[in-house]
PDB file of C-alpha atoms in Angstrom:
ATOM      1  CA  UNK A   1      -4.413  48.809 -27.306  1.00  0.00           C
ATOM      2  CA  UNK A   2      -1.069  48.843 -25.187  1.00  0.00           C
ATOM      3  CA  UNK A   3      -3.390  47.807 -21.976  1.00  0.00           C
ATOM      4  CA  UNK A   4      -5.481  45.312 -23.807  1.00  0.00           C
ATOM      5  CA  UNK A   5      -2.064  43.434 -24.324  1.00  0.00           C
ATOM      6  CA  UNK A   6      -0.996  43.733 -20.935  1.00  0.00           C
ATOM      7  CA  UNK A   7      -4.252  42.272 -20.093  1.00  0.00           C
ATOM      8  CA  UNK A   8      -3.565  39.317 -22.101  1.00  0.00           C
ATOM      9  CA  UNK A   9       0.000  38.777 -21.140  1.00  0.00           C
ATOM     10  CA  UNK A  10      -0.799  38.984 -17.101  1.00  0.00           C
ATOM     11  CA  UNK A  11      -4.039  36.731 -17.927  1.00  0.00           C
ATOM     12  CA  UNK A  12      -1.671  34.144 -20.072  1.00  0.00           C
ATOM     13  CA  UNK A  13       0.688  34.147 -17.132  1.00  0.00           C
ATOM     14  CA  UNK A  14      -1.923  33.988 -14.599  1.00  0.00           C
ATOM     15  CA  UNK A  15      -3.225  30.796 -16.074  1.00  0.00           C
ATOM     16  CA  UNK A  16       0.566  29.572 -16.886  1.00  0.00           C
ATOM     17  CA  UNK A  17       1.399  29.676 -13.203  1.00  0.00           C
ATOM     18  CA  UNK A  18      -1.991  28.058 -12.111  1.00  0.00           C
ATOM     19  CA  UNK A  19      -1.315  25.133 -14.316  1.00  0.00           C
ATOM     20  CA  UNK A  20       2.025  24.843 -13.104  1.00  0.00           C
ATOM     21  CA  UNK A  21       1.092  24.401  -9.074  1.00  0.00           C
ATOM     22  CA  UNK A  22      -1.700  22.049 -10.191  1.00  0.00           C
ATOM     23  CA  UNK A  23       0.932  19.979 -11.694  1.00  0.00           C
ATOM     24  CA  UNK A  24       2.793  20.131  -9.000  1.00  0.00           C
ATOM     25  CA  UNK A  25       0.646  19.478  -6.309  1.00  0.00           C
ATOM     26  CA  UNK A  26      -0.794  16.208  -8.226  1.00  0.00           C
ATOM     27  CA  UNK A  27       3.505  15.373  -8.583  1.00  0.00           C
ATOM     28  CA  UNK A  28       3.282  15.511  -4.553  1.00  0.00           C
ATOM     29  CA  UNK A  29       2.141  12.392  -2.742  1.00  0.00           C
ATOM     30  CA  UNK A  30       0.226  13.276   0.173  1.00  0.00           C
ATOM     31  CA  UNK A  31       1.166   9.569   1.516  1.00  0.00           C
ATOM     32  CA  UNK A  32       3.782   7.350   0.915  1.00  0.00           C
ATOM     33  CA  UNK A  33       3.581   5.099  -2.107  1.00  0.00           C
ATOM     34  CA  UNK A  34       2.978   2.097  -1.680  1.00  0.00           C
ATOM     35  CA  UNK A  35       1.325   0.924  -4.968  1.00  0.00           C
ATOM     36  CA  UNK A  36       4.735   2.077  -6.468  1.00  0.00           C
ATOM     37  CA  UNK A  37       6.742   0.314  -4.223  1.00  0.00           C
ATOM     38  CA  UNK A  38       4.920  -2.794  -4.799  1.00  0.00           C
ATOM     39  CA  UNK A  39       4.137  -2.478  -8.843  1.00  0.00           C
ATOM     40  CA  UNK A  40       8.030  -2.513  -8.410  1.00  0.00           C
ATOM     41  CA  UNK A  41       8.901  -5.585  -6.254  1.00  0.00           C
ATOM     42  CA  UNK A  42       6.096  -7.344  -8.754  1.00  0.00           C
ATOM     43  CA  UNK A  43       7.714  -6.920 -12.101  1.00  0.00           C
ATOM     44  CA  UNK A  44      10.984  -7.851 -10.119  1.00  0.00           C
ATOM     45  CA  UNK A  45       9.837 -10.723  -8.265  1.00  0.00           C
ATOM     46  CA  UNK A  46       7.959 -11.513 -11.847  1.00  0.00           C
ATOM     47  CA  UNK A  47      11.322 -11.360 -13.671  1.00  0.00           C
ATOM     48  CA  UNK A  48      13.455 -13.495 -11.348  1.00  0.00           C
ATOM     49  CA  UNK A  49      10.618 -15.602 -10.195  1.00  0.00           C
ATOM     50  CA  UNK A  50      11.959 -17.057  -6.843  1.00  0.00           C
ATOM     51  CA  UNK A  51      11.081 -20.076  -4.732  1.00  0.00           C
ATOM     52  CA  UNK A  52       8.785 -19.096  -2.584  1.00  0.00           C
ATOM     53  CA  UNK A  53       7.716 -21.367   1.204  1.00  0.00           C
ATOM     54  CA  UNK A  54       4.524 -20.381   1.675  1.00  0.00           C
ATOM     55  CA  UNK A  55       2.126 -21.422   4.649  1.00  0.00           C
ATOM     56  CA  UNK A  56      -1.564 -21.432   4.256  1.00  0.00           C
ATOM     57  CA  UNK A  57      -4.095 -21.663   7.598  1.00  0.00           C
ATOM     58  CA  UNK A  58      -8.032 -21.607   7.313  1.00  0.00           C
ATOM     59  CA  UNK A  59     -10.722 -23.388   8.549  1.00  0.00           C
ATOM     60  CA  UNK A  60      -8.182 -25.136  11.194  1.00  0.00           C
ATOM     61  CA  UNK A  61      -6.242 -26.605   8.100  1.00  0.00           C
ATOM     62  CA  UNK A  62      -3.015 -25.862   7.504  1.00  0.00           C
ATOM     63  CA  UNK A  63      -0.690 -26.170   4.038  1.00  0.00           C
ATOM     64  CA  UNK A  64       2.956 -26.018   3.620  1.00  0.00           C
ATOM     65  CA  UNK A  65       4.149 -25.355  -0.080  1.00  0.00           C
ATOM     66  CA  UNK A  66       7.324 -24.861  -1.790  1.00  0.00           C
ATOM     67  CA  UNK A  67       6.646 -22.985  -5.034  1.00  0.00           C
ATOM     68  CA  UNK A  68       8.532 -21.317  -7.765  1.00  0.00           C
ATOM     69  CA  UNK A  69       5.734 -20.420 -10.145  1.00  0.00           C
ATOM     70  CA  UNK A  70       3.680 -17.294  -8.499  1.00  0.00           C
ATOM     71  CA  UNK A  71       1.095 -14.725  -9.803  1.00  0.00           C
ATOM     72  CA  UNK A  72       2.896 -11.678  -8.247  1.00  0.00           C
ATOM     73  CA  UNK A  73      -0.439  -9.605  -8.811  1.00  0.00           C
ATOM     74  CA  UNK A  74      -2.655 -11.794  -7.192  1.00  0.00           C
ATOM     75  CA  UNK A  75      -0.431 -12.651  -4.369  1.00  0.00           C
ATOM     76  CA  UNK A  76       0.347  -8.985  -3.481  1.00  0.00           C
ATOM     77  CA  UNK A  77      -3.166  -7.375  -4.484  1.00  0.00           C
ATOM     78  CA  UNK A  78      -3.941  -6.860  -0.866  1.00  0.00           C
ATOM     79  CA  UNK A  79      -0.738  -4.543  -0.419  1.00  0.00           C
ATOM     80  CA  UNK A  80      -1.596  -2.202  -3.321  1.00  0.00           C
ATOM     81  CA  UNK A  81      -5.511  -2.222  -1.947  1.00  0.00           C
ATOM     82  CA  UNK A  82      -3.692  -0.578   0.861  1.00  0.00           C
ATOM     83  CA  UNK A  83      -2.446   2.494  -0.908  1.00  0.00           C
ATOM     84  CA  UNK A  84      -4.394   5.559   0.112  1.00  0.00           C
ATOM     85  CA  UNK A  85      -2.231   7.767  -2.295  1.00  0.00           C
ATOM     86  CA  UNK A  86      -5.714   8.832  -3.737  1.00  0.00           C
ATOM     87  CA  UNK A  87      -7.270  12.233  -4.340  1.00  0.00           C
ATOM     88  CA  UNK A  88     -10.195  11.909  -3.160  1.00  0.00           C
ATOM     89  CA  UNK A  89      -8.287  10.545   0.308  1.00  0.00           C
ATOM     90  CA  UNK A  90      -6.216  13.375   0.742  1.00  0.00           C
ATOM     91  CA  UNK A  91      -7.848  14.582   3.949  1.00  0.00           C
ATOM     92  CA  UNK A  92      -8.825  10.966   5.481  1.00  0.00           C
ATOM     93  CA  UNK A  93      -5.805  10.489   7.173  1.00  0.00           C
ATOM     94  CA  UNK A  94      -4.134  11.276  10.287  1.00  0.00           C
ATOM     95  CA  UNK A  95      -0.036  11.501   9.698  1.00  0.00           C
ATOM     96  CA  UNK A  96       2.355  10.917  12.512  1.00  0.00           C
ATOM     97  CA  UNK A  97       6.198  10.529  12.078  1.00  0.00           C
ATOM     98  CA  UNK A  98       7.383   8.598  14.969  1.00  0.00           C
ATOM     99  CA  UNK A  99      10.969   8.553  14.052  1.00  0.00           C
ATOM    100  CA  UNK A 100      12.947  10.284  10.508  1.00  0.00           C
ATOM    101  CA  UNK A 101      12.070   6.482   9.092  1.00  0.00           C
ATOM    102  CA  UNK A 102       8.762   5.398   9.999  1.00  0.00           C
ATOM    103  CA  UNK A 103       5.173   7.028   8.074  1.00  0.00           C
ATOM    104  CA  UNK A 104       1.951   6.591  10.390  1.00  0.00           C
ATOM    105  CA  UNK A 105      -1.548   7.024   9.075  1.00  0.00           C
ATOM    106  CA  UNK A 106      -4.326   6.329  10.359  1.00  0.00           C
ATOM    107  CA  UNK A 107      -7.976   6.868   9.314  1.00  0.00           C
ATOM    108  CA  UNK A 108      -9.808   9.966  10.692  1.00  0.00           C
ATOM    109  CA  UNK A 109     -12.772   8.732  12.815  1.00  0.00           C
ATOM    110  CA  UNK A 110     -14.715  10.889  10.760  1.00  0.00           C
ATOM    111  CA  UNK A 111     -14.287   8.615   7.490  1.00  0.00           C
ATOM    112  CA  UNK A 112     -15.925   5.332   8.962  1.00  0.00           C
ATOM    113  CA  UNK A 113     -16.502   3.796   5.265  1.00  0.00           C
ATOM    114  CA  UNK A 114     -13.013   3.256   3.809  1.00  0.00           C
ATOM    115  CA  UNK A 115     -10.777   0.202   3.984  1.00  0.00           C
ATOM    116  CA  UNK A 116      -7.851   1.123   4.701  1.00  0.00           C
ATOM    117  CA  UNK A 117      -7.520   1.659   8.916  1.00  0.00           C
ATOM    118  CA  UNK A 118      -4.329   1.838   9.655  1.00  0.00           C
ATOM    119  CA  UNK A 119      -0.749   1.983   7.428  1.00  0.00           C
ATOM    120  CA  UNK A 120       2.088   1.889   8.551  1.00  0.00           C
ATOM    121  CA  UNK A 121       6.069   1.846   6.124  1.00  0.00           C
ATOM    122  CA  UNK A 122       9.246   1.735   8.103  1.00  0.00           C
ATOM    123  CA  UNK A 123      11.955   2.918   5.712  1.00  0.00           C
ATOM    124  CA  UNK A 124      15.672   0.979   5.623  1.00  0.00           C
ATOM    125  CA  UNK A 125      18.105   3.863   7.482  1.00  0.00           C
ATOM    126  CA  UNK A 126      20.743   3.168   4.536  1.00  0.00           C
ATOM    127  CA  UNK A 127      18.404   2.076   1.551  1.00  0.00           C
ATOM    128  CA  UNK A 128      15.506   4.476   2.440  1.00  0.00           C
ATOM    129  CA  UNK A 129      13.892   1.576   0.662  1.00  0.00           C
ATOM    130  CA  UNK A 130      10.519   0.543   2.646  1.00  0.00           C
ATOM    131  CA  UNK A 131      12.161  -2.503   5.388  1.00  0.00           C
ATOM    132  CA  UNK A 132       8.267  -2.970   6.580  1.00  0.00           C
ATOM    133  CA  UNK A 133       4.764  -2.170   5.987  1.00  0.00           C
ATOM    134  CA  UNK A 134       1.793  -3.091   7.863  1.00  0.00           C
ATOM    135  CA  UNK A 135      -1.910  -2.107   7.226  1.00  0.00           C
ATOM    136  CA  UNK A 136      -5.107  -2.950   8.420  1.00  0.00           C
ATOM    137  CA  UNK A 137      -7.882  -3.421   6.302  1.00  0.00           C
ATOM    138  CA  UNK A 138     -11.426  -3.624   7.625  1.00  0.00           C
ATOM    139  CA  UNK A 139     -15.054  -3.637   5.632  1.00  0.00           C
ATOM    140  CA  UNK A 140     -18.441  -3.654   7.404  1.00  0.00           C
ATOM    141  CA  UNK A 141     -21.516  -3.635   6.364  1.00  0.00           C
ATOM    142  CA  UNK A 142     -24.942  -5.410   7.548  1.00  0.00           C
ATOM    143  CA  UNK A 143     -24.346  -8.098   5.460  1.00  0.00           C
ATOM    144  CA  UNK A 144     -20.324  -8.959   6.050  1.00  0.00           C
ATOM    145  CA  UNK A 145     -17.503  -7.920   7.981  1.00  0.00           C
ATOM    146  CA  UNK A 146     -14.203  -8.552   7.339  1.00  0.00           C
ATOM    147  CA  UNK A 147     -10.471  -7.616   9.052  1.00  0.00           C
ATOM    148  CA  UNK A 148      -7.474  -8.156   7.436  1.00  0.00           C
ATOM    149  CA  UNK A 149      -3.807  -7.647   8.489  1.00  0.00           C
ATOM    150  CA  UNK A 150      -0.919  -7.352   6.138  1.00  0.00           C
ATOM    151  CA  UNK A 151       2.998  -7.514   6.714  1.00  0.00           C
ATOM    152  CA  UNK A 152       5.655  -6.585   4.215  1.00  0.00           C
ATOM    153  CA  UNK A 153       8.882  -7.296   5.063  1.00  0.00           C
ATOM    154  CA  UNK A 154      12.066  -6.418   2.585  1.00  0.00           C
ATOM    155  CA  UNK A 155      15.726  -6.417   2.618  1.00  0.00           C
ATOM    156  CA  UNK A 156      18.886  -7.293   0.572  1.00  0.00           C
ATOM    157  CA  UNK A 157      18.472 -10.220  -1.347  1.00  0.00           C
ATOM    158  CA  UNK A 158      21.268 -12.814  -2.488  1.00  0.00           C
ATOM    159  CA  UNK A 159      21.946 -10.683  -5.721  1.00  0.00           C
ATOM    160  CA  UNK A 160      21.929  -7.511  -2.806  1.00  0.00           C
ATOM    161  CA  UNK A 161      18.963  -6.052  -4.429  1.00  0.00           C
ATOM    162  CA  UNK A 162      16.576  -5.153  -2.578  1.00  0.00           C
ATOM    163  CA  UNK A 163      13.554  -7.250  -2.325  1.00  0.00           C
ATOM    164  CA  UNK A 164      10.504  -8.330  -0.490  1.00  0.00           C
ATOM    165  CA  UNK A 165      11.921 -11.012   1.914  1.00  0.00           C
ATOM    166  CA  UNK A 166       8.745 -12.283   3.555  1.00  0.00           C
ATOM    167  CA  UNK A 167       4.772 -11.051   3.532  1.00  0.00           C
ATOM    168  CA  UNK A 168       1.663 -12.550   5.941  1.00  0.00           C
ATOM    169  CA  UNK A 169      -1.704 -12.031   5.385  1.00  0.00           C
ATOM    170  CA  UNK A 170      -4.120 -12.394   8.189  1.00  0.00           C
ATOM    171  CA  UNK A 171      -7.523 -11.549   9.715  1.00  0.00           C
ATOM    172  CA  UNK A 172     -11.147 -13.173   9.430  1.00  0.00           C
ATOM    173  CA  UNK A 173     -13.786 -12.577   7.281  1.00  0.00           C
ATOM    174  CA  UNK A 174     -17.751 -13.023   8.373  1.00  0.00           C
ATOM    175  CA  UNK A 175     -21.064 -13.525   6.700  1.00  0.00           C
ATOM    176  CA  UNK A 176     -24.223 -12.960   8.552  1.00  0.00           C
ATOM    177  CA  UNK A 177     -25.531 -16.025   7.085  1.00  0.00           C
ATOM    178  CA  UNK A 178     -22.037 -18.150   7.918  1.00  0.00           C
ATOM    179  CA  UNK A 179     -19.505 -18.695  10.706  1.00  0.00           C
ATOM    180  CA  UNK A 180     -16.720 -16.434  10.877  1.00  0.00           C
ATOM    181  CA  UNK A 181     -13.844 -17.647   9.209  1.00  0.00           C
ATOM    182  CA  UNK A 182     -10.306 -17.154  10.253  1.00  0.00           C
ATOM    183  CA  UNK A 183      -7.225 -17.327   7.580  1.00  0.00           C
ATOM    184  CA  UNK A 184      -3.160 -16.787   7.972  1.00  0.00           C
ATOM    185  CA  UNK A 185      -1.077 -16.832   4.908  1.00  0.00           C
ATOM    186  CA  UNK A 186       2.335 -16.343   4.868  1.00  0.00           C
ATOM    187  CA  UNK A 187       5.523 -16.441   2.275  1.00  0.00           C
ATOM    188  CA  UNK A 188       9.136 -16.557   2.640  1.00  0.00           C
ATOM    189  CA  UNK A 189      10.875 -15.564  -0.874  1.00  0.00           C
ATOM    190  CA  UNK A 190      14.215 -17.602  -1.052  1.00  0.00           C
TER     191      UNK A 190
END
């Protein structure tokens, strides 16, 4: 009887203990978060809602806007569909730390399918607030191919918050069936 319950109790805290590093290994990012970072700077930028001079090129055309009304979701989707702070990604990048404030990942050549190539988040040396981020993004198949390159830039705003300060958006994207089309979008916040 007396073993059967130290059975029990070294089973209960067997289990107890493997819960507990589960937890905390799904707590632990293997990459930087982005998606956070930028879920963040949307509700902000959302909230204050600041002009914004944006420059639009495609097609040889080129637009210069002044806006104050923006869908911070839609015009930052392309940063969060460069978070690779996924499970099933763990492995699928290569990590390099150039310097105490810079994160460097880049895809294994062994994972040819996914999206994300290439991120890149510079950290502020004060802050320790991301200052830049860069990604490339690249999808090919028989049917399309497509490369884009994204630039986050932040800093102290006006109200010295921190804040994305400026973002560009470039690359091409390519139909089999259609000329390969160029684009370069870029914002200043205000």
């Amino acid at each position: 009887m007396v073993c059967v319950k130290y059975v029990a109790a070294f089973a209960a805290l067997l289990g107890a203990s493997a819960c507990e590093k589960s937890t905390q290994q799904q707590a632990v990012p293997a990459y930087y978060d982005v998606a956070g970072y930028v879920d963040k700077q949307i509700a902000a930028l959302s909230k204050v809602k600041p002009t914004v001079i944006k420059r639009a090129q495609m097609a040889g055309n080129t637009q210069h806007l002044t806006l104050k009304t923006l869908n911070w979701s839609r015009e930052l989707e392309l940063f969060k569909q460069a978070d690779i702070n996924k499970p099933a990604l763990r492995q699928s990048y290569a990590t390099a730390r150039p310097d105490s404030l810079t994160y460097l990942y880049t895809l294994k050549p062994t994972e040819k399918n996914l999206t994300v190539r290439r991120l890149m988040v510079q950290l502020d040396s004060a802050t320790h607030q991301p200052r830049r981020i860069e990604a490339t993004l690249a999808t090919q198949n028989p049917l399309y191919n497509s490369e884009r390159r994204i630039v986050l830039e932040s800093g102290l705003n006006q109200a010295d918050q921190w804040a994305i300060q400026h973002y560009r958006l470039s690359g091409f994207q390519h139909l089999v069936i259609a000329d390969k089309k160029a684009f370069d979008v870029e914002g200043t916040v205000q």
